Amino acid sequence: MASKVSVIFTKPETILEDYTRVMEGADWRQSLTGERELLLKLNLSWTKYFPACSSQPWQLDGVLRTLLDGPYTPETIVPVENKTVVTNPVKGARNNLWMPVLDAHGCRFQPLTDVEWTVYKFKSDLLKLNHIFPEGIEIPAIYPGRDILHLPTVKTHGHSITTGAIKNAFGGLLREVRHYAHKYIHEVMVDLLLMQRELHPNVFAVMDGTVAGDGAGPRTMFPRVHNVILASADSVAIDAVAAKLMGFDPMEIPYLRMATEMGLGEGRIKEIEIVGDPIDGVNFGFETRKSLVIWGDQMLRLGPLRFLERLLLHSPLVVWAPFASNVYHDYVWYPTVGNKRIREFSNTVWGQLFDEYSKR
């Protein structure tokens, strides 16, 4: 059977109902049956709120309404997110307005910082992660045997060109030291698919592109209103369709091409069954750029400064990196460039909806 991706163009007045429609178009009940607990993997790229950066409150609201109207109860849904060296999941859940949505639906947020992590011996022949973490890959102990639903956004990424359902697993399956994987990001993205195939009976994704991120993602982007949402049981296919919408050839993106060639999903647009609204001729015209932080990271890992990589990124001196990233993002870019873009976003229909959620 062809991989299926459901696409709906939406508006604030119908967004919650449209999330039900987009999930139904992708036959979500065939993947998420309610037979076991469901991990709801949110996407937090910044502790602060920035449009298109992290899971939107209406995305979470619409998905939870749909799930709870089906076979799930608040007790069988486990909303999770992890920290990075530069993000805090609890503060991020507050700033991105997930908490009032979760409270309204009776669901309890579970930071992955507060669960047990254990070394898991993967049977798959992983491309890079076994070499990056030779002592074993630690994963959350609550992961094996549970279904998982990813809530990414449509955006570019300075390391991986685009990011979506596949890379959303990055933040849950690897501890905060996962930045070591940036050097081989495309191979690692394929590893994430292999790992999830072992861990989860079913994987589903619902992606928000009501406001999509263009440029130096996953943080310092231009928020662009594009009014689209997507859903699929094939993480490769949904990421490929999102890439196509953004203006990229999916099979020119290494992780999508490798995943397709390995039979882990479908990245060839002509081989994907796209249901819902047609996307012929849609091209957001996005361009991936590198933020100052990602540019510096790649200079050290892959560029002319790689002779300094071990000293600066694999020794106690590594504390300089998250410090520099926080200073740049939170105290330089966000108060200046970021706030200007947020003010512009606040005048859009989605900015007004975010303001409504902030008052709940």
CSV table of C-alpha atoms in Angstrom, one decimal:
chain,number,residue,atom,x,y,z
A,1,MET,CA,0.0,0.0,0.0
A,2,ALA,CA,1.2,3.5,-0.8
A,3,SER,CA,2.3,5.8,2.0
A,4,LYS,CA,-0.5,8.2,2.7
A,5,VAL,CA,-0.2,11.9,3.8
A,6,SER,CA,-3.2,14.0,4.7
A,7,VAL,CA,-3.0,17.7,4.0
A,8,ILE,CA,-5.5,20.3,5.0
A,9,PHE,CA,-5.4,24.1,4.4
A,10,THR,CA,-7.0,25.7,7.5
A,11,LYS,CA,-7.8,28.9,9.3
A,12,PRO,CA,-8.2,29.8,13.0
A,13,GLU,CA,-11.9,29.5,13.0
A,14,THR,CA,-11.8,25.8,12.0
A,15,ILE,CA,-8.4,24.7,13.2
A,16,LEU,CA,-9.6,22.3,15.9
A,17,GLU,CA,-12.1,20.6,13.6
A,18,ASP,CA,-9.5,20.5,10.8
A,19,TYR,CA,-7.0,18.7,13.1
A,20,THR,CA,-9.6,15.9,13.4
A,21,ARG,CA,-10.1,16.0,9.6
A,22,VAL,CA,-6.4,15.8,8.8
A,23,MET,CA,-5.9,12.9,11.2
A,24,GLU,CA,-9.0,11.0,9.9
A,25,GLY,CA,-7.6,11.5,6.3
A,26,ALA,CA,-4.5,9.7,7.4
A,27,ASP,CA,-6.5,6.9,9.0
A,28,TRP,CA,-5.1,7.5,12.5
A,29,ARG,CA,-7.2,4.9,14.2
A,30,GLN,CA,-5.5,2.2,12.2
A,31,SER,CA,-2.2,3.2,13.9
A,32,LEU,CA,-3.3,4.4,17.3
A,33,THR,CA,-5.9,1.9,18.5
A,34,GLY,CA,-5.8,2.7,22.2
A,35,GLU,CA,-4.7,-0.8,23.1
A,36,ARG,CA,-1.6,0.6,24.8
A,37,GLU,CA,-0.4,3.9,26.3
A,38,LEU,CA,0.4,6.7,23.8
A,39,LEU,CA,3.5,8.8,24.1
A,40,LEU,CA,2.7,12.3,22.8
A,41,LYS,CA,6.1,13.7,21.8
A,42,LEU,CA,6.0,17.5,21.7
A,43,ASN,CA,8.6,19.6,19.9
A,44,LEU,CA,10.5,22.1,21.9
A,45,SER,CA,13.2,24.0,20.0
A,46,TRP,CA,13.4,26.9,22.3
A,47,THR,CA,12.4,27.5,26.0
A,48,LYS,CA,11.0,30.9,24.9
A,49,TYR,CA,8.1,31.2,22.5
A,50,PHE,CA,8.9,31.9,18.9
A,51,PRO,CA,6.4,31.3,16.1
A,52,ALA,CA,6.9,28.0,14.2
A,53,CYS,CA,9.7,27.0,16.5
A,54,SER,CA,7.9,24.6,18.7
A,55,SER,CA,4.5,22.7,18.9
A,56,GLN,CA,1.7,25.2,18.7
A,57,PRO,CA,-1.0,25.3,21.5
A,58,TRP,CA,-3.8,24.8,18.9
A,59,GLN,CA,-1.9,21.8,17.4
A,60,LEU,CA,-1.8,20.2,20.8
A,61,ASP,CA,-5.4,21.2,21.5
A,62,GLY,CA,-6.7,19.8,18.2
A,63,VAL,CA,-4.8,16.5,18.5
A,64,LEU,CA,-5.9,15.9,22.1
A,65,ARG,CA,-9.6,16.7,21.3
A,66,THR,CA,-9.4,14.1,18.5
A,67,LEU,CA,-7.6,11.4,20.6
A,68,LEU,CA,-9.9,11.9,23.6
A,69,ASP,CA,-13.0,11.6,21.4
A,70,GLY,CA,-11.6,8.2,20.3
A,71,PRO,CA,-10.2,5.3,22.2
A,72,TYR,CA,-8.0,7.3,24.6
A,73,THR,CA,-8.4,8.8,28.1
A,74,PRO,CA,-6.2,11.4,29.8
A,75,GLU,CA,-4.6,8.6,31.8
A,76,THR,CA,-3.6,6.7,28.6
A,77,ILE,CA,-1.9,9.7,27.0
A,78,VAL,CA,1.6,10.7,28.1
A,79,PRO,CA,2.7,14.1,26.8
A,80,VAL,CA,6.5,14.2,26.9
A,81,GLU,CA,9.5,16.4,26.1
A,82,ASN,CA,13.2,16.4,27.0
A,83,LYS,CA,15.8,19.1,27.7
A,84,THR,CA,18.8,20.0,25.6
A,85,VAL,CA,21.9,21.8,26.8
A,86,VAL,CA,20.0,25.0,26.0
A,87,THR,CA,16.3,24.2,26.7
A,88,ASN,CA,14.2,23.6,29.8
A,89,PRO,CA,11.1,21.4,29.1
A,90,VAL,CA,8.9,22.7,32.0
A,91,LYS,CA,9.6,26.3,31.3
A,92,GLY,CA,9.1,25.7,27.6
A,93,ALA,CA,5.8,24.0,28.2
A,94,ARG,CA,4.6,27.1,30.1
A,95,ASN,CA,6.0,29.6,27.6
A,96,ASN,CA,4.6,27.8,24.6
A,97,LEU,CA,1.2,27.5,26.3
A,98,TRP,CA,1.1,23.7,26.4
A,99,MET,CA,0.3,23.7,30.1
A,100,PRO,CA,-3.2,25.3,30.0
A,101,VAL,CA,-4.1,23.1,27.0
A,102,LEU,CA,-3.0,19.9,28.9
A,103,ASP,CA,-4.8,21.1,32.1
A,104,ALA,CA,-8.0,21.7,30.1
A,105,HIS,CA,-7.9,18.1,28.8
A,106,GLY,CA,-6.9,16.6,32.1
A,107,CYS,CA,-3.5,15.4,30.8
A,108,ARG,CA,-0.2,15.5,32.9
A,109,PHE,CA,3.0,16.7,31.3
A,110,GLN,CA,5.9,14.3,31.8
A,111,PRO,CA,9.3,15.9,31.4
A,112,LEU,CA,11.8,13.2,30.3
A,113,THR,CA,14.3,14.7,32.7
A,114,ASP,CA,12.2,13.1,35.5
A,115,VAL,CA,12.0,9.6,34.2
A,116,GLU,CA,14.5,6.7,34.3
A,117,TRP,CA,16.9,6.3,31.4
A,118,THR,CA,18.3,3.0,30.5
A,119,VAL,CA,20.8,1.5,28.0
A,120,TYR,CA,18.9,-0.2,25.2
A,121,LYS,CA,20.6,-2.8,23.0
A,122,PHE,CA,19.3,-2.1,19.5
A,123,LYS,CA,19.3,-5.1,17.2
A,124,SER,CA,19.4,-2.9,14.0
A,125,ASP,CA,22.7,-2.2,12.4
A,126,LEU,CA,22.7,1.6,13.1
A,127,LEU,CA,24.6,3.8,10.8
A,128,LYS,CA,26.3,6.1,13.3
A,129,LEU,CA,24.8,6.2,16.8
A,130,ASN,CA,26.5,3.0,18.0
A,131,HIS,CA,29.9,4.6,17.1
A,132,ILE,CA,29.0,8.0,18.7
A,133,PHE,CA,27.9,6.3,21.9
A,134,PRO,CA,30.0,3.1,22.1
A,135,GLU,CA,29.1,2.6,25.8
A,136,GLY,CA,25.5,2.2,24.8
A,137,ILE,CA,22.5,4.4,23.8
A,138,GLU,CA,20.4,5.5,26.8
A,139,ILE,CA,16.7,5.9,26.1
A,140,PRO,CA,13.7,6.7,28.4
A,141,ALA,CA,12.6,3.5,30.1
A,142,ILE,CA,8.9,4.4,29.4
A,143,TYR,CA,9.5,4.3,25.6
A,144,PRO,CA,9.7,0.5,24.7
A,145,GLY,CA,6.3,-1.0,23.8
A,146,ARG,CA,4.3,2.2,23.7
A,147,ASP,CA,2.9,3.9,20.6
A,148,ILE,CA,4.2,7.4,19.8
A,149,LEU,CA,2.6,10.4,18.2
A,150,HIS,CA,5.0,13.2,17.1
A,151,LEU,CA,3.9,16.9,17.0
A,152,PRO,CA,6.5,18.7,14.9
A,153,THR,CA,6.2,22.0,12.9
A,154,VAL,CA,7.0,22.8,9.3
A,155,LYS,CA,10.4,24.5,9.3
A,156,THR,CA,14.0,24.5,8.0
A,157,HIS,CA,17.0,23.5,10.0
A,158,GLY,CA,20.6,24.6,9.6
A,159,HIS,CA,22.0,21.1,10.3
A,160,SER,CA,19.5,18.9,8.4
A,161,ILE,CA,18.0,21.3,5.7
A,162,THR,CA,14.5,20.5,6.9
A,163,THR,CA,13.1,19.1,10.1
A,164,GLY,CA,9.9,17.4,11.1
A,165,ALA,CA,8.6,14.1,12.3
A,166,ILE,CA,11.8,12.1,12.0
A,167,LYS,CA,14.0,14.7,13.8
A,168,ASN,CA,11.3,15.1,16.5
A,169,ALA,CA,12.4,11.7,17.8
A,170,PHE,CA,15.9,13.1,18.3
A,171,GLY,CA,14.8,15.0,21.4
A,172,GLY,CA,13.2,12.0,23.0
A,173,LEU,CA,15.5,9.1,22.1
A,174,LEU,CA,18.8,10.7,23.0
A,175,ARG,CA,20.0,12.5,26.1
A,176,GLU,CA,21.1,16.1,26.1
A,177,VAL,CA,24.6,15.1,24.9
A,178,ARG,CA,22.9,14.4,21.5
A,179,HIS,CA,24.6,17.4,20.1
A,180,TYR,CA,27.5,15.1,19.4
A,181,ALA,CA,25.3,13.6,16.7
A,182,HIS,CA,25.2,16.8,14.7
A,183,LYS,CA,28.3,15.9,12.8
A,184,TYR,CA,26.5,13.0,11.2
A,185,ILE,CA,23.0,14.3,11.3
A,186,HIS,CA,21.6,12.7,8.2
A,187,GLU,CA,22.8,9.2,9.1
A,188,VAL,CA,21.5,9.8,12.7
A,189,MET,CA,18.1,10.7,11.3
A,190,VAL,CA,18.0,7.3,9.6
A,191,ASP,CA,19.1,5.7,12.9
A,192,LEU,CA,16.2,7.3,14.6
A,193,LEU,CA,13.8,5.5,12.2
A,194,LEU,CA,15.5,2.2,12.8
A,195,MET,CA,15.4,2.7,16.6
A,196,GLN,CA,11.7,3.6,16.6
A,197,ARG,CA,10.9,0.6,14.5
A,198,GLU,CA,12.2,-1.6,17.3
A,199,LEU,CA,10.7,0.4,20.2
A,200,HIS,CA,7.2,1.4,19.1
A,201,PRO,CA,4.4,-0.8,17.7
A,202,ASN,CA,3.1,2.3,15.9
A,203,VAL,CA,4.4,5.7,15.0
A,204,PHE,CA,2.2,8.6,13.8
A,205,ALA,CA,2.8,12.3,13.2
A,206,VAL,CA,0.7,15.4,13.0
A,207,MET,CA,2.6,18.5,11.7
A,208,ASP,CA,1.6,22.1,12.0
A,209,GLY,CA,2.4,24.6,9.3
A,210,THR,CA,-0.1,27.2,10.1
A,211,VAL,CA,3.0,29.3,10.7
A,212,ALA,CA,6.1,27.8,9.1
A,213,GLY,CA,9.7,28.6,9.8
A,214,ASP,CA,11.9,29.9,6.9
A,215,GLY,CA,15.7,30.5,7.0
A,216,ALA,CA,18.0,29.8,9.9
A,217,GLY,CA,16.0,27.2,11.7
A,218,PRO,CA,15.2,25.7,14.1
A,219,ARG,CA,15.1,29.0,16.0
A,220,THR,CA,16.2,32.2,14.3
A,221,MET,CA,13.7,32.0,11.5
A,222,PHE,CA,11.2,34.1,9.6
A,223,PRO,CA,7.7,33.0,10.6
A,224,ARG,CA,5.6,32.7,7.5
A,225,VAL,CA,1.8,32.2,7.5
A,226,HIS,CA,0.9,29.2,5.3
A,227,ASN,CA,-2.2,27.8,7.0
A,228,VAL,CA,-1.4,24.1,6.4
A,229,ILE,CA,-1.5,21.0,8.6
A,230,LEU,CA,-0.4,17.5,7.8
A,231,ALA,CA,-0.8,13.9,9.2
A,232,SER,CA,0.7,10.5,8.4
A,233,ALA,CA,1.7,7.2,9.8
A,234,ASP,CA,4.9,7.4,7.6
A,235,SER,CA,7.4,9.8,9.1
A,236,VAL,CA,9.5,9.8,5.9
A,237,ALA,CA,6.5,10.6,3.7
A,238,ILE,CA,5.2,13.5,5.9
A,239,ASP,CA,8.6,15.0,6.1
A,240,ALA,CA,8.9,14.6,2.3
A,241,VAL,CA,5.6,16.4,1.6
A,242,ALA,CA,6.5,19.1,4.1
A,243,ALA,CA,9.8,19.6,2.3
A,244,LYS,CA,8.0,19.7,-1.1
A,245,LEU,CA,5.7,22.4,0.3
A,246,MET,CA,8.7,24.4,1.5
A,247,GLY,CA,10.2,24.3,-2.0
A,248,PHE,CA,12.8,21.5,-1.7
A,249,ASP,CA,13.2,18.3,-3.7
A,250,PRO,CA,12.8,15.6,-0.9
A,251,MET,CA,15.1,13.1,-2.6
A,252,GLU,CA,17.9,15.7,-2.7
A,253,ILE,CA,17.8,15.8,1.1
A,254,PRO,CA,20.2,13.1,2.3
A,255,TYR,CA,18.2,11.7,5.3
A,256,LEU,CA,15.0,11.4,3.2
A,257,ARG,CA,16.8,9.8,0.3
A,258,MET,CA,18.7,7.3,2.5
A,259,ALA,CA,15.5,6.4,4.5
A,260,THR,CA,13.6,5.8,1.2
A,261,GLU,CA,16.4,3.6,-0.2
A,262,MET,CA,16.5,1.6,3.0
A,263,GLY,CA,12.8,1.0,2.9
A,264,LEU,CA,12.1,2.9,6.1
A,265,GLY,CA,9.4,5.1,4.5
A,266,GLU,CA,8.6,6.8,1.2
A,267,GLY,CA,10.3,10.1,0.2
A,268,ARG,CA,9.3,10.1,-3.5
A,269,ILE,CA,6.4,12.5,-3.9
A,270,LYS,CA,5.0,10.6,-6.9
A,271,GLU,CA,4.8,7.4,-4.8
A,272,ILE,CA,2.9,9.1,-1.9
A,273,GLU,CA,-0.9,9.1,-1.7
A,274,ILE,CA,-1.7,12.7,-0.8
A,275,VAL,CA,-5.3,13.1,0.4
A,276,GLY,CA,-7.3,16.1,1.5
A,277,ASP,CA,-6.4,19.4,-0.2
A,278,PRO,CA,-4.2,19.3,-3.4
A,279,ILE,CA,-0.7,20.7,-3.2
A,280,ASP,CA,0.1,20.9,-6.9
A,281,GLY,CA,1.9,24.1,-7.6
A,282,VAL,CA,2.3,25.0,-3.9
A,283,ASN,CA,5.9,26.3,-3.2
A,284,PHE,CA,6.6,28.3,-0.1
A,285,GLY,CA,10.0,29.3,-1.6
A,286,PHE,CA,11.9,28.6,1.6
A,287,GLU,CA,15.7,28.7,1.9
A,288,THR,CA,17.7,27.0,4.6
A,289,ARG,CA,20.3,29.2,6.2
A,290,LYS,CA,22.7,28.7,9.2
A,291,SER,CA,22.4,30.7,12.4
A,292,LEU,CA,25.6,32.0,13.9
A,293,VAL,CA,25.6,29.2,16.4
A,294,ILE,CA,25.0,26.4,13.8
A,295,TRP,CA,27.6,28.0,11.5
A,296,GLY,CA,30.2,27.9,14.4
A,297,ASP,CA,29.2,24.4,15.3
A,298,GLN,CA,29.8,23.1,11.8
A,299,MET,CA,33.1,25.0,11.5
A,300,LEU,CA,34.3,23.0,14.5
A,301,ARG,CA,32.9,19.6,13.5
A,302,LEU,CA,33.2,19.7,9.7
A,303,GLY,CA,35.1,22.8,8.7
A,304,PRO,CA,38.5,24.3,8.9
A,305,LEU,CA,38.4,24.5,12.7
A,306,ARG,CA,37.8,20.8,13.2
A,307,PHE,CA,41.3,20.3,14.6
A,308,LEU,CA,39.9,22.1,17.6
A,309,GLU,CA,36.8,19.8,17.9
A,310,ARG,CA,38.1,17.4,20.5
A,311,LEU,CA,39.5,20.2,22.7
A,312,LEU,CA,36.4,22.5,22.5
A,313,LEU,CA,33.5,20.0,22.2
A,314,HIS,CA,34.8,16.7,23.8
A,315,SER,CA,36.5,17.9,26.9
A,316,PRO,CA,35.4,19.8,30.1
A,317,LEU,CA,35.8,23.0,28.1
A,318,VAL,CA,32.6,22.1,26.3
A,319,VAL,CA,30.6,24.2,28.8
A,320,TRP,CA,31.5,27.2,26.7
A,321,ALA,CA,29.2,26.1,23.8
A,322,PRO,CA,25.8,26.1,25.6
A,323,PHE,CA,26.8,29.3,27.4
A,324,ALA,CA,27.6,31.0,24.1
A,325,SER,CA,24.4,29.7,22.5
A,326,ASN,CA,22.2,30.9,25.4
A,327,VAL,CA,23.9,34.3,25.3
A,328,TYR,CA,23.4,34.7,21.6
A,329,HIS,CA,19.9,33.3,21.3
A,330,ASP,CA,18.3,34.6,24.6
A,331,TYR,CA,20.1,37.8,25.2
A,332,VAL,CA,21.2,39.1,21.8
A,333,TRP,CA,19.0,37.8,19.0
A,334,TYR,CA,15.6,37.3,20.8
A,335,PRO,CA,15.4,40.8,22.4
A,336,THR,CA,16.3,42.5,19.1
A,337,VAL,CA,15.6,40.6,15.9
A,338,GLY,CA,13.3,38.0,17.5
A,339,ASN,CA,11.0,40.5,19.3
A,340,LYS,CA,10.5,42.5,16.1
A,341,ARG,CA,9.4,39.3,14.3
A,342,ILE,CA,7.2,38.3,17.1
A,343,ARG,CA,5.5,41.8,17.0
A,344,GLU,CA,4.9,41.3,13.3
A,345,PHE,CA,3.5,37.8,13.9
A,346,SER,CA,1.2,39.1,16.7
A,347,ASN,CA,-0.8,41.1,14.0
A,348,THR,CA,-1.6,37.9,12.0
A,349,VAL,CA,-4.6,35.8,12.6
A,350,TRP,CA,-2.5,33.1,14.2
A,351,GLY,CA,-0.8,35.7,16.4
A,352,GLN,CA,-4.2,36.7,17.6
A,353,LEU,CA,-5.1,33.1,18.3
A,354,PHE,CA,-1.9,32.6,20.3
A,355,ASP,CA,-3.0,35.6,22.3
A,356,GLU,CA,-6.3,34.0,23.0
A,357,TYR,CA,-4.6,30.9,24.3
A,358,SER,CA,-2.5,33.0,26.6
A,359,LYS,CA,-5.6,34.3,28.3
A,360,ARG,CA,-7.1,30.8,29.1
